[in-house]
C-alpha atoms as a PDB file:
ATOM      1  CA  MET A   1      28.025  35.886  -1.586  1.00  0.00           C
ATOM      2  CA  ALA A   2      26.376  35.178   1.670  1.00  0.00           C
ATOM      3  CA  LYS A   3      22.853  33.925   1.581  1.00  0.00           C
ATOM      4  CA  ARG A   4      20.278  36.047   3.413  1.00  0.00           C
ATOM      5  CA  ARG A   5      18.433  34.375   6.472  1.00  0.00           C
ATOM      6  CA  ARG A   6      14.935  35.120   7.245  1.00  0.00           C
ATOM      7  CA  GLY A   7      14.270  37.737   9.583  1.00  0.00           C
ATOM      8  CA  ARG A   8      12.363  35.687  11.958  1.00  0.00           C
ATOM      9  CA  GLN A   9      13.299  31.862  12.862  1.00  0.00           C
ATOM     10  CA  ARG A  10      10.512  29.782  13.714  1.00  0.00           C
ATOM     11  CA  SER A  11      10.399  27.600  16.878  1.00  0.00           C
ATOM     12  CA  LEU A  12      10.758  23.704  16.741  1.00  0.00           C
ATOM     13  CA  VAL A  13       7.316  23.483  18.141  1.00  0.00           C
ATOM     14  CA  GLU A  14       6.042  25.683  15.427  1.00  0.00           C
ATOM     15  CA  THR A  15       7.828  23.888  12.729  1.00  0.00           C
ATOM     16  CA  ALA A  16       6.717  20.450  14.194  1.00  0.00           C
ATOM     17  CA  LEU A  17       2.972  21.484  14.142  1.00  0.00           C
ATOM     18  CA  ARG A  18       3.282  22.880  10.385  1.00  0.00           C
ATOM     19  CA  GLY A  19       4.776  19.612   9.579  1.00  0.00           C
ATOM     20  CA  GLY A  20       2.159  17.619  11.357  1.00  0.00           C
ATOM     21  CA  ALA A  21      -0.590  19.398   9.569  1.00  0.00           C
ATOM     22  CA  ALA A  22       0.998  18.880   6.246  1.00  0.00           C
ATOM     23  CA  GLY A  23       1.559  15.236   6.974  1.00  0.00           C
ATOM     24  CA  VAL A  24      -1.989  14.772   7.762  1.00  0.00           C
ATOM     25  CA  MET A  25      -2.925  16.670   4.477  1.00  0.00           C
ATOM     26  CA  GLY A  26      -0.731  14.235   2.624  1.00  0.00           C
ATOM     27  CA  GLY A  27      -1.867  11.139   4.567  1.00  0.00           C
ATOM     28  CA  LEU A  28      -5.643  12.368   3.799  1.00  0.00           C
ATOM     29  CA  ALA A  29      -5.024  12.773   0.297  1.00  0.00           C
ATOM     30  CA  ILE A  30      -3.179   9.717  -0.257  1.00  0.00           C
ATOM     31  CA  SER A  31      -5.919   7.748   1.689  1.00  0.00           C
ATOM     32  CA  LEU A  32      -8.558   9.250  -0.418  1.00  0.00           C
ATOM     33  CA  VAL A  33      -6.895   8.363  -3.720  1.00  0.00           C
ATOM     34  CA  GLU A  34      -5.739   4.861  -2.716  1.00  0.00           C
ATOM     35  CA  ARG A  35      -9.021   3.885  -0.989  1.00  0.00           C
ATOM     36  CA  GLU A  36     -11.658   5.516  -3.208  1.00  0.00           C
ATOM     37  CA  VAL A  37     -10.290   6.638  -6.324  1.00  0.00           C
ATOM     38  CA  LEU A  38      -8.085   4.000  -7.422  1.00  0.00           C
ATOM     39  CA  ALA A  39     -10.180   1.449  -6.066  1.00  0.00           C
ATOM     40  CA  ARG A  40     -13.087   2.352  -8.143  1.00  0.00           C
ATOM     41  CA  ILE A  41     -11.112   2.832 -11.338  1.00  0.00           C
ATOM     42  CA  THR A  42      -9.486  -0.484 -11.011  1.00  0.00           C
ATOM     43  CA  GLY A  43     -12.874  -2.057 -10.825  1.00  0.00           C
ATOM     44  CA  GLY A  44     -12.965  -3.075  -7.197  1.00  0.00           C
ATOM     45  CA  ALA A  45     -15.082  -1.838  -4.211  1.00  0.00           C
ATOM     46  CA  ARG A  46     -13.481   0.203  -1.538  1.00  0.00           C
ATOM     47  CA  HIS A  47     -10.015  -0.834  -0.858  1.00  0.00           C
ATOM     48  CA  ARG A  48      -9.123  -2.645   2.211  1.00  0.00           C
ATOM     49  CA  SER A  49      -5.527  -2.400   2.983  1.00  0.00           C
ATOM     50  CA  ALA A  50      -3.374  -4.869   4.966  1.00  0.00           C
ATOM     51  CA  TRP A  51      -2.773  -1.865   7.100  1.00  0.00           C
ATOM     52  CA  ASP A  52      -6.289  -2.002   8.548  1.00  0.00           C
ATOM     53  CA  ASP A  53      -5.786  -5.769   9.695  1.00  0.00           C
ATOM     54  CA  LEU A  54      -2.383  -4.584  11.307  1.00  0.00           C
ATOM     55  CA  ALA A  55      -3.873  -1.462  12.991  1.00  0.00           C
ATOM     56  CA  ALA A  56      -6.792  -3.686  14.291  1.00  0.00           C
ATOM     57  CA  ARG A  57      -4.437  -6.365  15.698  1.00  0.00           C
ATOM     58  CA  GLY A  58      -2.450  -3.462  17.541  1.00  0.00           C
ATOM     59  CA  LEU A  59      -5.647  -1.828  18.978  1.00  0.00           C
ATOM     60  CA  ALA A  60      -6.757  -5.399  20.017  1.00  0.00           C
ATOM     61  CA  ARG A  61      -3.484  -5.752  21.971  1.00  0.00           C
ATOM     62  CA  VAL A  62      -4.040  -2.555  23.695  1.00  0.00           C
ATOM     63  CA  GLY A  63      -7.666  -3.558  24.584  1.00  0.00           C
ATOM     64  CA  LEU A  64      -9.678  -2.022  21.905  1.00  0.00           C
ATOM     65  CA  LYS A  65     -11.938  -4.342  19.795  1.00  0.00           C
ATOM     66  CA  VAL A  66     -12.352  -3.580  16.378  1.00  0.00           C
ATOM     67  CA  GLY A  67     -15.200  -5.024  14.441  1.00  0.00           C
ATOM     68  CA  ASP A  68     -14.987  -6.211  10.755  1.00  0.00           C
ATOM     69  CA  GLY A  69     -15.633  -4.344   7.676  1.00  0.00           C
ATOM     70  CA  GLY A  70     -16.259  -0.407   8.390  1.00  0.00           C
ATOM     71  CA  GLY A  71     -14.488  -0.611  11.831  1.00  0.00           C
ATOM     72  CA  ARG A  72     -11.409  -2.135  10.521  1.00  0.00           C
ATOM     73  CA  ILE A  73     -11.083   0.403   7.566  1.00  0.00           C
ATOM     74  CA  ALA A  74     -11.951   3.355  10.084  1.00  0.00           C
ATOM     75  CA  SER A  75      -9.250   2.084  12.376  1.00  0.00           C
ATOM     76  CA  GLY A  76      -6.834   1.903   9.657  1.00  0.00           C
ATOM     77  CA  VAL A  77      -7.447   5.193   8.350  1.00  0.00           C
ATOM     78  CA  ALA A  78      -7.393   7.069  11.546  1.00  0.00           C
ATOM     79  CA  THR A  79      -3.850   5.229  12.420  1.00  0.00           C
ATOM     80  CA  GLN A  80      -2.614   6.155   9.036  1.00  0.00           C
ATOM     81  CA  LEU A  81      -3.504   9.744   9.531  1.00  0.00           C
ATOM     82  CA  VAL A  82      -1.659   9.755  12.975  1.00  0.00           C
ATOM     83  CA  TYR A  83       1.388   7.969  11.424  1.00  0.00           C
ATOM     84  CA  ALA A  84       1.542  10.486   8.562  1.00  0.00           C
ATOM     85  CA  GLY A  85       1.053  13.437  11.166  1.00  0.00           C
ATOM     86  CA  ALA A  86       4.026  12.100  12.863  1.00  0.00           C
ATOM     87  CA  LEU A  87       5.909  11.460   9.854  1.00  0.00           C
ATOM     88  CA  GLY A  88       5.247  15.086   8.619  1.00  0.00           C
ATOM     89  CA  ALA A  89       6.313  16.713  11.947  1.00  0.00           C
ATOM     90  CA  ALA A  90       9.699  14.830  11.889  1.00  0.00           C
ATOM     91  CA  TYR A  91       9.995  15.570   8.199  1.00  0.00           C
ATOM     92  CA  ALA A  92       9.632  19.394   8.799  1.00  0.00           C
ATOM     93  CA  VAL A  93      11.976  19.743  11.747  1.00  0.00           C
ATOM     94  CA  LEU A  94      14.698  17.660   9.996  1.00  0.00           C
ATOM     95  CA  ARG A  95      13.942  19.744   6.786  1.00  0.00           C
ATOM     96  CA  GLU A  96      14.429  23.028   8.774  1.00  0.00           C
ATOM     97  CA  GLN A  97      17.698  21.570  10.232  1.00  0.00           C
ATOM     98  CA  SER A  98      19.132  20.564   6.588  1.00  0.00           C
ATOM     99  CA  ARG A  99      17.850  23.694   4.815  1.00  0.00           C
ATOM    100  CA  GLU A 100      21.494  24.470   3.638  1.00  0.00           C
ATOM    101  CA  SER A 101      22.250  21.035   2.345  1.00  0.00           C
ATOM    102  CA  ARG A 102      21.037  19.892  -0.864  1.00  0.00           C
ATOM    103  CA  ALA A 103      22.292  16.292  -0.226  1.00  0.00           C
ATOM    104  CA  GLY A 104      20.478  16.177   3.277  1.00  0.00           C
ATOM    105  CA  ARG A 105      17.223  17.250   1.523  1.00  0.00           C
ATOM    106  CA  ILE A 106      17.545  14.680  -1.001  1.00  0.00           C
ATOM    107  CA  LEU A 107      18.291  11.914   1.791  1.00  0.00           C
ATOM    108  CA  LEU A 108      15.602  13.102   3.657  1.00  0.00           C
ATOM    109  CA  ASP A 109      13.011  12.928   0.951  1.00  0.00           C
ATOM    110  CA  GLY A 110      14.137   9.440   0.276  1.00  0.00           C
ATOM    111  CA  ALA A 111      13.864   8.562   4.046  1.00  0.00           C
ATOM    112  CA  LEU A 112      10.213   9.915   4.255  1.00  0.00           C
ATOM    113  CA  THR A 113       9.321   7.862   0.963  1.00  0.00           C
ATOM    114  CA  TYR A 114      10.704   4.780   2.886  1.00  0.00           C
ATOM    115  CA  ALA A 115       8.996   5.470   5.890  1.00  0.00           C
ATOM    116  CA  ALA A 116       5.622   6.202   4.100  1.00  0.00           C
ATOM    117  CA  SER A 117       5.901   2.980   2.287  1.00  0.00           C
ATOM    118  CA  LEU A 118       5.446   1.148   5.618  1.00  0.00           C
ATOM    119  CA  VAL A 119       2.039   2.587   6.060  1.00  0.00           C
ATOM    120  CA  PHE A 120       0.829   2.963   2.665  1.00  0.00           C
ATOM    121  CA  PRO A 121       2.403  -0.259   1.270  1.00  0.00           C
ATOM    122  CA  ASP A 122      -0.254  -1.567  -1.178  1.00  0.00           C
ATOM    123  CA  ARG A 123      -1.907  -0.476  -4.104  1.00  0.00           C
ATOM    124  CA  PRO A 124      -5.270  -1.747  -5.498  1.00  0.00           C
ATOM    125  CA  THR A 125      -5.188  -4.430  -7.768  1.00  0.00           C
ATOM    126  CA  PRO A 126      -7.435  -4.303 -10.778  1.00  0.00           C
ATOM    127  CA  ALA A 127     -10.307  -6.767 -11.208  1.00  0.00           C
ATOM    128  CA  ARG A 128      -9.628 -10.048 -12.695  1.00  0.00           C
ATOM    129  CA  ARG A 129     -12.132  -9.757 -15.279  1.00  0.00           C
ATOM    130  CA  GLY A 130     -13.860  -7.078 -17.380  1.00  0.00           C
ATOM    131  CA  ARG A 131     -13.680  -5.407 -20.648  1.00  0.00           C
ATOM    132  CA  ARG A 132     -11.227  -2.657 -19.634  1.00  0.00           C
ATOM    133  CA  LEU A 133      -8.606  -4.661 -17.825  1.00  0.00           C
ATOM    134  CA  ALA A 134      -5.713  -3.428 -19.889  1.00  0.00           C
ATOM    135  CA  LEU A 135      -6.834   0.036 -19.314  1.00  0.00           C
ATOM    136  CA  ARG A 136      -7.177  -0.435 -15.636  1.00  0.00           C
ATOM    137  CA  ARG A 137      -3.798  -1.849 -15.233  1.00  0.00           C
ATOM    138  CA  LYS A 138      -2.168   1.091 -17.033  1.00  0.00           C
ATOM    139  CA  ILE A 139      -3.845   3.397 -14.885  1.00  0.00           C
ATOM    140  CA  ALA A 140      -2.978   1.764 -11.429  1.00  0.00           C
ATOM    141  CA  ALA A 141       0.518   0.601 -12.379  1.00  0.00           C
ATOM    142  CA  PRO A 142       2.506   3.570 -12.175  1.00  0.00           C
ATOM    143  CA  VAL A 143       0.761   4.940  -8.969  1.00  0.00           C
ATOM    144  CA  ASN A 144       3.195   4.785  -5.960  1.00  0.00           C
ATOM    145  CA  PRO A 145       1.327   5.800  -2.933  1.00  0.00           C
ATOM    146  CA  ALA A 146       4.321   6.354  -0.695  1.00  0.00           C
ATOM    147  CA  ASP A 147       6.133   8.624  -3.428  1.00  0.00           C
ATOM    148  CA  ALA A 148       2.815  10.471  -3.748  1.00  0.00           C
ATOM    149  CA  PHE A 149       2.750  11.040   0.062  1.00  0.00           C
ATOM    150  CA  THR A 150       6.122  12.498   0.001  1.00  0.00           C
ATOM    151  CA  ARG A 151       5.539  14.805  -2.638  1.00  0.00           C
ATOM    152  CA  VAL A 152       1.973  16.001  -1.197  1.00  0.00           C
ATOM    153  CA  THR A 153       3.561  16.271   2.382  1.00  0.00           C
ATOM    154  CA  SER A 154       6.599  18.449   0.962  1.00  0.00           C
ATOM    155  CA  MET A 155       4.460  20.737  -0.996  1.00  0.00           C
ATOM    156  CA  ALA A 156       1.875  21.377   1.840  1.00  0.00           C
ATOM    157  CA  PHE A 157       4.793  21.992   4.351  1.00  0.00           C
ATOM    158  CA  GLY A 158       6.263  24.385   1.713  1.00  0.00           C
ATOM    159  CA  ALA A 159       2.829  26.083   1.499  1.00  0.00           C
ATOM    160  CA  LEU A 160       2.373  26.141   5.071  1.00  0.00           C
ATOM    161  CA  SER A 161       5.974  27.558   5.906  1.00  0.00           C
ATOM    162  CA  ARG A 162       5.252  30.913   3.922  1.00  0.00           C
END
């Protein structure tokens, strides 16, 4: 049996914009969970990622000086969201191209997870001391920010594509 095609094909730009929006949604969700929720659960203050320092060094090379503390965190979050939007746009365009291939979709999801692991690389570590250290480790250990980004972006793109 032949598969039915949609009556209207989306343009490449429209697909990329939907994917970019889905990527920003995924990046925002993961940044919030990683930096605020998990950091508080594991017993620390706000999570400052190694990505923040990398983004600040990159912006300094361009000529933009980023201060310590809040400025570094803000530049880190902003660059994570830009990167997430670019990943989402690329994901959407490639997903539309590989719509008929199950293996292509699986490979694309794996590639998105790998690319997201470059920007969401680290997890908040539990506090060294405390009564609930074992519980904190149990909660934080199974969380993989890159995999969660892939799932959230994929679901958001599916919702935006309807």
